[in-house]
Amino acid sequence: MRIRAHALIPCLAFLLVGLSAPAAPADQEAPVPAAGAVTPGMKIVLLRPSTRFEDVKTGAPLPRIDASVYERVLLAAAERGVGPDVPAIGVSKLEPAGAEACGRLDPLASKLARGDVNDDARAALGGVAALDSGYAVLVQFFRIRTGPGSSWNMYTGGITSSTDSTLIQAALVSASTGHVIWKGERLIRNKALKATDPALTKELALLYRNLDVK
Amino acid sequence: MKSLSRGFVFALLLAITAAAGAAKDPPPDPRFMNIESVSVLPIVDARAGKKAGVNLQNLQNSVVNILRKKRYLVNSSPNDGDAGQIAEEDLQAGEPQFIRKLGPADSRWVLVVCLEDVISKVTFGSTGNAEMSGYLFDKESGKVIWQSKGVGQAGQGGLLGMTMKGMMSGEAIGSALSNLFAGLPAKPKPGK
């Protein structure tokens, strides 16, 4: 009996490691290839990231999460992604009319960030283009969902994986044409990444790695 | 005196039993009782990232069957109506002018189910997760009368479990569907 128990320990350890292991690379989606090129004279407006933190079972907002910390991390990553060759402007640095036009894009951010440009978005983008036809907007959508975690039933052998997930979507859209210049996304399953988690920084770097701005 | 008190206890027990019975069957919600026929629209694929192969037509049929079991008169709609491509944000916003464009023009009650995620993977065994959301709209009032979310988890450990990876998505979807519609009231049996 003792021998059996000893033999079980490595199996249990392996099982627990397997259940709590970080998401495998296969679960992390590769960014969509660049759909176009950034033209000379283009200026990029970094919109305020749209964030959502919700319970996967009810859709209710998660308590005690400071969205502003995530927004800072996302904006910093976007600036790094754009790089030094093209001017990247925050909404706060735009003139009031520009800030107002960008504000109209905020409710549409989750759609825009996956490259879904509808009539409402085109109208709001027109407001940005009216200020400078060289403007393109970089839209980011960030969503964390948390829910039932991983489990192991020692009687039935049933196991489950965590339902937590982190989704990051971003798109660069020309204000004058509404054309999606670039878009990318990362879906990290089984993990709700904290703003300070180095894994989030890594994922954001991977998201922007093929944003080809010259 | 003794028989009087016995009678009182009996009456009290009877009243408690009746009250418990009444608590089990809450009065039917008129919003659901008025429903004559529900049009189930094609499943909205709202998944992000790489998409695993899922037969959305079969999923729509499963939704129809669940509603039939709840004694609703159901028909399966082949298209989304004049609303164009449905985005989950539009369903959540529930704008009356959007709701009125959903589904066939002659249908009043429309059900939309979004598939939000499906994944299966091998660990020490294999697991599957699925997420769905559902919305039932009344086009006449332009309002959502029911909405819910359903999460399904499935999995089996060990070497045998590893060989079952292909089944896990389906199991997780089945579980998510069941959880999604758990809160939708069934219509009473005819004659009740």
Short mmCIF file of C-alpha atoms in Angstrom, two decimals:
data_model
loop_
_atom_site.label_atom_id
_atom_site.label_comp_id
_atom_site.label_asym_id
_atom_site.label_seq_id
_atom_site.Cartn_x
_atom_site.Cartn_y
_atom_site.Cartn_z
CA MET A 1 0.00 0.00 0.00
CA ARG A 2 2.88 2.31 0.87
CA ILE A 3 4.48 1.64 -2.51
CA ARG A 4 1.26 2.58 -4.24
CA ALA A 5 1.02 5.82 -2.30
CA HIS A 6 4.63 6.66 -3.22
CA ALA A 7 3.90 5.98 -6.86
CA LEU A 8 0.87 8.27 -6.72
CA ILE A 9 2.78 11.31 -5.47
CA PRO A 10 4.69 12.07 -8.71
CA CYS A 11 1.49 11.52 -10.69
CA LEU A 12 -0.42 13.95 -8.48
CA ALA A 13 2.39 16.49 -8.67
CA PHE A 14 2.43 16.21 -12.45
CA LEU A 15 -1.33 16.62 -12.61
CA LEU A 16 -1.31 19.69 -10.37
CA VAL A 17 1.52 21.27 -12.37
CA GLY A 18 -0.40 20.55 -15.55
CA LEU A 19 -3.55 22.20 -14.22
CA SER A 20 -1.81 25.28 -12.91
CA ALA A 21 0.68 25.65 -15.74
CA PRO A 22 0.64 28.91 -17.69
CA ALA A 23 -1.21 28.97 -20.97
CA ALA A 24 0.60 27.05 -23.65
CA PRO A 25 1.83 29.00 -26.67
CA ALA A 26 -0.96 27.39 -28.70
CA ASP A 27 -3.50 29.25 -26.56
CA GLN A 28 -1.94 32.61 -27.34
CA GLU A 29 -3.14 33.91 -30.62
CA ALA A 30 -0.70 35.31 -33.15
CA PRO A 31 -1.37 38.87 -34.31
CA VAL A 32 -3.11 39.35 -37.62
CA PRO A 33 -0.54 40.38 -40.27
CA ALA A 34 -0.30 44.05 -41.13
CA ALA A 35 -3.05 45.06 -43.55
CA GLY A 36 -1.36 48.12 -44.99
CA ALA A 37 1.43 50.60 -44.56
CA VAL A 38 1.85 53.82 -42.65
CA THR A 39 2.28 56.56 -45.23
CA PRO A 40 4.77 59.43 -44.86
CA GLY A 41 3.34 62.44 -43.07
CA MET A 42 0.95 60.32 -41.01
CA LYS A 43 0.41 61.29 -37.39
CA ILE A 44 -0.96 58.74 -34.96
CA VAL A 45 -3.49 59.66 -32.30
CA LEU A 46 -3.41 57.25 -29.36
CA LEU A 47 -7.00 56.93 -28.20
CA ARG A 48 -7.73 56.25 -24.55
CA PRO A 49 -7.82 52.43 -24.28
CA SER A 50 -11.22 50.88 -23.77
CA THR A 51 -11.13 48.41 -20.87
CA ARG A 52 -13.61 45.89 -19.55
CA PHE A 53 -13.23 43.70 -16.47
CA GLU A 54 -16.05 41.22 -16.04
CA ASP A 55 -17.22 38.02 -14.44
CA VAL A 56 -17.43 35.34 -17.11
CA LYS A 57 -20.59 33.77 -15.66
CA THR A 58 -22.67 36.90 -15.16
CA GLY A 59 -20.95 39.65 -17.13
CA ALA A 60 -20.96 41.76 -13.96
CA PRO A 61 -18.07 44.23 -13.60
CA LEU A 62 -15.23 43.00 -11.40
CA PRO A 63 -14.79 44.99 -8.21
CA ARG A 64 -11.54 46.59 -6.99
CA ILE A 65 -9.77 46.88 -10.31
CA ASP A 66 -8.07 50.14 -11.17
CA ALA A 67 -8.57 50.49 -14.91
CA SER A 68 -6.30 53.54 -15.06
CA VAL A 69 -3.26 51.40 -14.22
CA TYR A 70 -4.02 49.13 -17.20
CA GLU A 71 -4.66 52.18 -19.41
CA ARG A 72 -1.21 53.56 -18.59
CA VAL A 73 0.43 50.22 -19.41
CA LEU A 74 -1.49 49.97 -22.70
CA LEU A 75 -0.67 53.53 -23.76
CA ALA A 76 3.02 53.04 -22.94
CA ALA A 77 3.08 49.82 -24.99
CA ALA A 78 1.35 51.55 -27.91
CA GLU A 79 3.89 54.36 -27.85
CA ARG A 80 6.71 51.82 -27.87
CA GLY A 81 4.98 49.96 -30.69
CA VAL A 82 4.65 53.08 -32.83
CA GLY A 83 8.29 53.93 -32.20
CA PRO A 84 10.14 57.20 -32.62
CA ASP A 85 9.78 57.68 -36.38
CA VAL A 86 6.12 58.71 -36.47
CA PRO A 87 4.60 61.33 -34.18
CA ALA A 88 2.26 59.68 -31.62
CA ILE A 89 -0.09 62.10 -29.92
CA GLY A 90 -2.21 61.46 -26.85
CA VAL A 91 -5.82 62.70 -26.91
CA SER A 92 -5.05 65.11 -24.07
CA LYS A 93 -2.54 66.90 -26.28
CA LEU A 94 -5.03 67.50 -29.09
CA GLU A 95 -6.92 70.74 -29.52
CA PRO A 96 -10.45 70.70 -28.00
CA ALA A 97 -12.20 69.91 -31.30
CA GLY A 98 -9.89 66.92 -31.84
CA ALA A 99 -10.41 65.69 -28.30
CA GLU A 100 -14.18 65.95 -28.77
CA ALA A 101 -14.05 64.00 -32.06
CA CYS A 102 -11.94 61.31 -30.39
CA GLY A 103 -14.41 61.20 -27.50
CA ARG A 104 -17.10 60.19 -29.99
CA LEU A 105 -14.96 57.19 -30.91
CA ASP A 106 -14.72 55.95 -27.30
CA PRO A 107 -18.07 54.04 -27.26
CA LEU A 108 -17.10 52.39 -30.56
CA ALA A 109 -13.61 51.39 -29.41
CA SER A 110 -14.29 47.68 -28.85
CA LYS A 111 -15.56 47.32 -32.43
CA LEU A 112 -12.91 49.56 -33.96
CA ALA A 113 -10.12 47.69 -32.20
CA ARG A 114 -11.00 44.54 -34.10
CA GLY A 115 -11.16 46.46 -37.38
CA ASP A 116 -14.95 46.81 -37.52
CA VAL A 117 -15.46 50.35 -38.90
CA ASN A 118 -19.19 51.13 -39.17
CA ASP A 119 -21.01 54.29 -40.30
CA ASP A 120 -20.95 55.83 -36.81
CA ALA A 121 -17.20 55.28 -36.63
CA ARG A 122 -16.68 56.77 -40.10
CA ALA A 123 -18.59 59.88 -39.07
CA ALA A 124 -16.52 60.29 -35.90
CA LEU A 125 -13.29 59.60 -37.79
CA GLY A 126 -14.33 62.33 -40.24
CA GLY A 127 -14.30 64.77 -37.33
CA VAL A 128 -10.68 63.81 -36.58
CA ALA A 129 -9.70 64.00 -40.27
CA ALA A 130 -11.23 67.48 -40.53
CA LEU A 131 -8.45 68.72 -38.24
CA ASP A 132 -5.65 67.04 -40.20
CA SER A 133 -6.10 64.52 -42.99
CA GLY A 134 -2.84 62.86 -41.98
CA TYR A 135 -4.26 61.63 -38.68
CA ALA A 136 -4.69 57.92 -38.01
CA VAL A 137 -6.12 56.65 -34.73
CA LEU A 138 -4.70 53.76 -32.75
CA VAL A 139 -7.55 52.08 -30.88
CA GLN A 140 -6.99 49.55 -28.10
CA PHE A 141 -9.49 47.27 -26.41
CA PHE A 142 -8.55 45.29 -23.32
CA ARG A 143 -10.79 42.76 -21.61
CA ILE A 144 -10.27 40.58 -18.57
CA ARG A 145 -12.74 37.86 -17.67
CA THR A 146 -12.57 35.81 -14.52
CA GLY A 147 -14.61 32.78 -13.56
CA PRO A 148 -14.41 29.20 -12.31
CA GLY A 149 -10.83 28.06 -11.95
CA SER A 150 -9.09 24.80 -12.72
CA SER A 151 -10.08 21.73 -10.74
CA TRP A 152 -9.41 18.05 -10.21
CA ASN A 153 -11.90 15.55 -8.88
CA MET A 154 -9.93 12.78 -7.21
CA TYR A 155 -12.89 10.35 -7.30
CA THR A 156 -13.89 10.65 -10.96
CA GLY A 157 -10.61 11.87 -12.47
CA GLY A 158 -12.47 14.83 -13.96
CA ILE A 159 -10.37 17.93 -14.53
CA THR A 160 -11.16 21.44 -15.73
CA SER A 161 -9.12 24.41 -16.91
CA SER A 162 -9.58 27.93 -15.63
CA THR A 163 -12.08 30.12 -17.46
CA ASP A 164 -10.03 33.27 -16.86
CA SER A 165 -8.87 35.08 -19.98
CA THR A 166 -7.18 38.26 -21.14
CA LEU A 167 -7.93 39.77 -24.54
CA ILE A 168 -6.00 42.61 -26.14
CA GLN A 169 -7.08 43.98 -29.52
CA ALA A 170 -5.69 46.98 -31.36
CA ALA A 171 -6.17 48.60 -34.75
CA LEU A 172 -4.68 51.56 -36.56
CA VAL A 173 -7.35 53.27 -38.63
CA SER A 174 -6.93 56.11 -41.12
CA ALA A 175 -9.11 59.03 -40.05
CA SER A 176 -9.63 60.29 -43.60
CA THR A 177 -10.56 57.00 -45.30
CA GLY A 178 -11.64 54.74 -42.43
CA HIS A 179 -9.27 52.15 -43.85
CA VAL A 180 -7.78 49.69 -41.32
CA ILE A 181 -4.03 50.12 -41.76
CA TRP A 182 -3.07 47.50 -39.22
CA LYS A 183 -4.75 45.32 -36.63
CA GLY A 184 -3.62 42.74 -34.14
CA GLU A 185 -4.89 40.74 -31.20
CA ARG A 186 -3.69 38.52 -28.40
CA LEU A 187 -5.99 36.18 -26.52
CA ILE A 188 -4.43 34.68 -23.42
CA ARG A 189 -6.64 31.92 -22.10
CA ASN A 190 -6.67 30.57 -18.54
CA LYS A 191 -5.07 33.76 -17.19
CA ALA A 192 -6.29 37.15 -15.99
CA LEU A 193 -3.11 39.17 -16.30
CA LYS A 194 -2.39 41.85 -13.73
CA ALA A 195 -1.25 45.27 -14.93
CA THR A 196 2.12 44.72 -13.27
CA ASP A 197 2.57 41.20 -14.64
CA PRO A 198 5.65 41.00 -16.89
CA ALA A 199 3.64 38.57 -19.04
CA LEU A 200 1.33 41.46 -20.00
CA THR A 201 4.27 43.57 -21.13
CA LYS A 202 5.52 40.61 -23.16
CA GLU A 203 2.11 40.06 -24.78
CA LEU A 204 1.84 43.74 -25.67
CA ALA A 205 5.29 43.64 -27.27
CA LEU A 206 4.17 40.63 -29.32
CA LEU A 207 0.97 42.45 -30.30
CA TYR A 208 2.85 45.42 -31.72
CA ARG A 209 5.81 43.53 -33.18
CA ASN A 210 4.49 43.72 -36.73
CA LEU A 211 3.13 47.26 -36.60
CA ASP A 212 5.36 48.50 -39.39
CA VAL A 213 5.78 52.22 -38.84
CA LYS A 214 8.57 54.01 -40.72
CA MET B 1 -59.98 20.33 24.15
CA LYS B 2 -57.40 17.74 23.11
CA SER B 3 -59.17 17.10 19.78
CA LEU B 4 -59.41 20.85 19.24
CA SER B 5 -55.66 21.33 19.62
CA ARG B 6 -55.03 18.31 17.37
CA GLY B 7 -57.27 19.86 14.74
CA PHE B 8 -55.41 23.14 15.08
CA VAL B 9 -52.01 21.44 14.57
CA PHE B 10 -53.37 19.60 11.54
CA ALA B 11 -54.74 22.83 10.05
CA LEU B 12 -51.40 24.54 10.70
CA LEU B 13 -49.49 21.74 8.96
CA LEU B 14 -51.87 21.92 6.04
CA ALA B 15 -51.37 25.67 5.73
CA ILE B 16 -47.56 25.28 5.86
CA THR B 17 -47.66 22.58 3.17
CA ALA B 18 -49.87 24.74 0.96
CA ALA B 19 -47.57 27.73 1.44
CA ALA B 20 -44.52 25.60 0.55
CA GLY B 21 -46.31 24.37 -2.57
CA ALA B 22 -47.14 27.89 -3.57
CA ALA B 23 -43.50 28.95 -3.05
CA LYS B 24 -42.37 26.18 -5.44
CA ASP B 25 -44.53 27.53 -8.27
CA PRO B 26 -44.05 31.27 -8.53
CA PRO B 27 -46.63 33.08 -10.61
CA PRO B 28 -45.69 32.94 -14.30
CA ASP B 29 -43.97 36.03 -15.70
CA PRO B 30 -46.43 37.63 -18.14
CA ARG B 31 -43.55 38.70 -20.43
CA PHE B 32 -42.84 35.03 -21.13
CA MET B 33 -46.43 33.80 -21.01
CA ASN B 34 -47.38 36.19 -23.83
CA ILE B 35 -44.80 34.71 -26.17
CA GLU B 36 -46.51 33.03 -29.11
CA SER B 37 -43.55 32.04 -31.25
CA VAL B 38 -39.80 32.62 -30.98
CA SER B 39 -37.50 33.03 -33.99
CA VAL B 40 -34.04 31.68 -33.26
CA LEU B 41 -31.51 33.58 -35.38
CA PRO B 42 -28.27 32.02 -36.67
CA ILE B 43 -25.59 31.78 -33.97
CA VAL B 44 -23.39 34.89 -33.80
CA ASP B 45 -19.74 33.89 -33.86
CA ALA B 46 -18.32 36.45 -31.43
CA ARG B 47 -15.09 34.58 -30.78
CA ALA B 48 -11.74 36.35 -30.67
CA GLY B 49 -8.49 34.80 -31.77
CA LYS B 50 -7.99 31.56 -33.64
CA LYS B 51 -11.35 29.88 -34.17
CA ALA B 52 -11.81 26.15 -33.69
CA GLY B 53 -14.22 24.47 -36.09
CA VAL B 54 -17.74 24.52 -34.69
CA ASN B 55 -20.90 23.59 -36.59
CA LEU B 56 -23.00 26.68 -35.93
CA GLN B 57 -26.03 25.21 -37.69
CA ASN B 58 -26.05 22.28 -35.25
CA LEU B 59 -25.72 24.74 -32.40
CA GLN B 60 -28.74 26.69 -33.66
CA ASN B 61 -30.69 23.41 -33.84
CA SER B 62 -29.70 22.61 -30.24
CA VAL B 63 -31.03 26.01 -29.12
CA VAL B 64 -34.31 25.32 -30.94
CA ASN B 65 -34.61 21.94 -29.18
CA ILE B 66 -33.96 23.44 -25.75
CA LEU B 67 -36.71 26.03 -26.29
CA ARG B 68 -39.11 23.34 -27.53
CA LYS B 69 -38.45 21.38 -24.33
CA LYS B 70 -39.46 24.52 -22.44
CA ARG B 71 -42.72 24.38 -24.43
CA TYR B 72 -42.13 27.45 -26.61
CA LEU B 73 -43.29 27.47 -30.19
CA VAL B 74 -40.00 27.93 -32.05
CA ASN B 75 -38.82 28.45 -35.59
CA SER B 76 -35.28 28.56 -36.86
CA SER B 77 -34.52 31.68 -38.89
CA PRO B 78 -32.08 31.31 -41.79
CA ASN B 79 -30.85 34.93 -41.57
CA ASP B 80 -30.41 37.86 -39.20
CA GLY B 81 -32.96 40.13 -40.89
CA ASP B 82 -32.23 43.77 -41.75
CA ALA B 83 -29.81 44.28 -38.86
CA GLY B 84 -26.83 43.26 -41.01
CA GLN B 85 -23.88 41.62 -39.32
CA ILE B 86 -24.71 41.39 -35.64
CA ALA B 87 -22.06 42.49 -33.14
CA GLU B 88 -22.33 41.59 -29.49
CA GLU B 89 -22.00 45.26 -28.53
CA ASP B 90 -25.25 45.99 -30.41
CA LEU B 91 -27.04 43.23 -28.52
CA GLN B 92 -25.77 44.52 -25.19
CA ALA B 93 -26.72 48.11 -26.03
CA GLY B 94 -30.26 46.95 -26.93
CA GLU B 95 -31.25 50.05 -28.92
CA PRO B 96 -34.93 49.74 -29.96
CA GLN B 97 -34.23 50.70 -33.59
CA PHE B 98 -31.63 47.90 -33.78
CA ILE B 99 -33.89 45.37 -32.08
CA ARG B 100 -36.72 46.06 -34.53
CA LYS B 101 -34.44 45.13 -37.45
CA LEU B 102 -33.62 41.69 -36.05
CA GLY B 103 -34.93 38.54 -37.66
CA PRO B 104 -37.90 38.00 -39.96
CA ALA B 105 -40.18 41.02 -40.37
CA ASP B 106 -43.26 39.08 -39.21
CA SER B 107 -41.71 37.72 -36.01
CA ARG B 108 -42.21 39.54 -32.73
CA TRP B 109 -39.96 37.55 -30.36
CA VAL B 110 -36.38 36.95 -31.47
CA LEU B 111 -33.65 34.98 -29.74
CA VAL B 112 -29.97 35.60 -30.47
CA VAL B 113 -27.19 33.40 -29.09
CA CYS B 114 -23.52 34.44 -29.28
CA LEU B 115 -20.70 31.94 -29.17
CA GLU B 116 -17.99 33.82 -27.29
CA ASP B 117 -15.31 31.16 -26.95
CA VAL B 118 -14.64 27.47 -27.40
CA ILE B 119 -11.35 25.76 -26.67
CA SER B 120 -10.08 22.31 -25.97
CA LYS B 121 -6.55 21.42 -24.96
CA VAL B 122 -4.40 18.62 -23.69
CA THR B 123 -2.94 18.88 -20.20
CA PHE B 124 -2.55 15.76 -18.04
CA GLY B 125 -5.74 14.63 -19.71
CA SER B 126 -7.80 17.04 -21.76
CA THR B 127 -10.15 19.90 -21.01
CA GLY B 128 -12.67 22.03 -22.84
CA ASN B 129 -14.18 25.43 -22.05
CA ALA B 130 -17.04 27.25 -23.76
CA GLU B 131 -18.67 30.64 -23.22
CA MET B 132 -22.00 31.80 -24.63
CA SER B 133 -24.49 34.58 -24.17
CA GLY B 134 -28.15 34.80 -25.13
CA TYR B 135 -30.69 37.59 -25.66
CA LEU B 136 -34.45 37.36 -26.13
CA PHE B 137 -35.98 40.49 -27.63
CA ASP B 138 -39.53 41.71 -28.01
CA LYS B 139 -39.47 43.63 -31.27
CA GLU B 140 -42.84 45.26 -30.61
CA SER B 141 -41.65 47.00 -27.44
CA GLY B 142 -38.05 47.22 -28.68
CA LYS B 143 -36.81 45.76 -25.39
CA VAL B 144 -34.70 42.84 -24.20
CA ILE B 145 -36.90 40.59 -22.06
CA TRP B 146 -34.27 38.06 -21.09
CA GLN B 147 -30.51 37.82 -21.25
CA SER B 148 -28.05 35.42 -19.77
CA LYS B 149 -24.57 33.97 -19.96
CA GLY B 150 -23.51 30.35 -19.94
CA VAL B 151 -20.11 28.89 -19.19
CA GLY B 152 -19.26 25.24 -19.70
CA GLN B 153 -16.25 23.33 -18.47
CA ALA B 154 -15.42 19.73 -19.33
CA GLY B 155 -12.40 17.52 -18.86
CA GLN B 156 -10.98 14.15 -18.01
CA GLY B 157 -7.61 13.44 -16.46
CA GLY B 158 -5.11 10.74 -17.27
CA LEU B 159 -3.99 8.99 -20.42
CA LEU B 160 -7.55 8.07 -21.31
CA GLY B 161 -8.51 11.72 -20.92
CA MET B 162 -5.77 12.71 -23.36
CA THR B 163 -7.40 10.63 -26.05
CA MET B 164 -10.73 12.40 -25.45
CA LYS B 165 -9.62 15.88 -26.50
CA GLY B 166 -11.83 15.82 -29.58
CA MET B 167 -14.95 15.41 -27.43
CA MET B 168 -14.19 18.20 -24.99
CA SER B 169 -15.34 21.17 -27.11
CA GLY B 170 -18.70 19.54 -27.71
CA GLU B 171 -19.12 18.64 -24.05
CA ALA B 172 -18.20 22.16 -22.97
CA ILE B 173 -20.64 23.68 -25.49
CA GLY B 174 -23.42 21.37 -24.25
CA SER B 175 -22.74 22.37 -20.67
CA ALA B 176 -22.59 26.10 -21.59
CA LEU B 177 -25.93 25.83 -23.45
CA SER B 178 -27.56 24.10 -20.51
CA ASN B 179 -26.29 26.79 -18.10
CA LEU B 180 -27.29 29.56 -20.51
CA PHE B 181 -30.94 28.52 -20.63
CA ALA B 182 -31.24 27.33 -17.03
CA GLY B 183 -32.78 30.66 -16.02
CA LEU B 184 -35.25 30.94 -18.91
CA PRO B 185 -38.69 30.11 -17.51
CA ALA B 186 -40.51 27.21 -19.14
CA LYS B 187 -44.04 27.82 -20.35
CA PRO B 188 -46.69 25.98 -18.32
CA LYS B 189 -48.10 22.73 -19.62
CA PRO B 190 -51.26 23.20 -21.68
CA GLY B 191 -54.32 23.30 -19.47
CA LYS B 192 -52.43 24.58 -16.40
#
